[in-house]
Amino acid sequence: MENMKKNSNIKCSVAQCKYNMVSEDYCCLDCISVGTHEQNPTVPECTDCNSFVKRTGCGC
Ligand code: SF4
């Protein structure tokens, strides 16, 4: 993706997301939305990045 600019405030290692820098474990969005899929979240695994968009294209 062109114009990707690392946001030093958002660390992320989800390389399958098109907003991930991949070469560095950071997100390139200015702002992300985090939510949960649980009624009563208790651990980090209960939370989700709702800004995730699956990366498409070759080599990924
Ligand atoms: S949008 Fe969410 S999942 Fe995607 S790189 Fe940014 S923080 Fe990670």
PDB file of C-alpha atoms in Angstrom, residues 5 7-8 10-11 16 19-20 25 27-28 32-36 38-39 41 43-44 48-50 52 59:
ATOM      1  CA  LYS A   5       3.309   5.751   7.475  1.00  0.00           C
ATOM      2  CA  ASN A   7       2.209   5.198  13.699  1.00  0.00           C
ATOM      3  CA  SER A   8       4.669   4.862  16.591  1.00  0.00           C
ATOM      4  CA  ILE A  10       0.132   1.780  17.722  1.00  0.00           C
ATOM      5  CA  LYS A  11       2.223  -1.378  17.956  1.00  0.00           C
ATOM      6  CA  GLN A  16      -2.217 -10.388   7.791  1.00  0.00           C
ATOM      7  CA  TYR A  19      -2.625  -1.726   7.680  1.00  0.00           C
ATOM      8  CA  ASN A  20       0.337  -3.502   9.302  1.00  0.00           C
ATOM      9  CA  ASP A  25       5.453  -4.328  14.170  1.00  0.00           C
ATOM     10  CA  CYS A  27       0.086  -0.056  12.446  1.00  0.00           C
ATOM     11  CA  CYS A  28      -0.039   2.700   9.840  1.00  0.00           C
ATOM     12  CA  ILE A  32      -7.881   2.315  15.304  1.00  0.00           C
ATOM     13  CA  SER A  33     -11.062   0.986  16.798  1.00  0.00           C
ATOM     14  CA  VAL A  34     -10.817  -1.749  19.430  1.00  0.00           C
ATOM     15  CA  GLY A  35     -13.768  -3.781  20.601  1.00  0.00           C
ATOM     16  CA  THR A  36     -14.687  -7.109  22.107  1.00  0.00           C
ATOM     17  CA  GLU A  38     -17.272 -11.221  24.644  1.00  0.00           C
ATOM     18  CA  GLN A  39     -20.068 -10.323  27.034  1.00  0.00           C
ATOM     19  CA  PRO A  41     -13.984  -9.546  28.589  1.00  0.00           C
ATOM     20  CA  VAL A  43      -8.121 -11.280  29.100  1.00  0.00           C
ATOM     21  CA  PRO A  44      -6.457  -9.602  26.090  1.00  0.00           C
ATOM     22  CA  ASP A  48     -10.349  -7.323  18.809  1.00  0.00           C
ATOM     23  CA  CYS A  49      -9.026  -4.695  16.490  1.00  0.00           C
ATOM     24  CA  ASN A  50     -12.127  -3.703  14.584  1.00  0.00           C
ATOM     25  CA  PHE A  52      -8.501  -4.985  10.771  1.00  0.00           C
ATOM     26  CA  GLY A  59       3.318 -12.552  -1.549  1.00  0.00           C
TER      27      GLY A  59
END
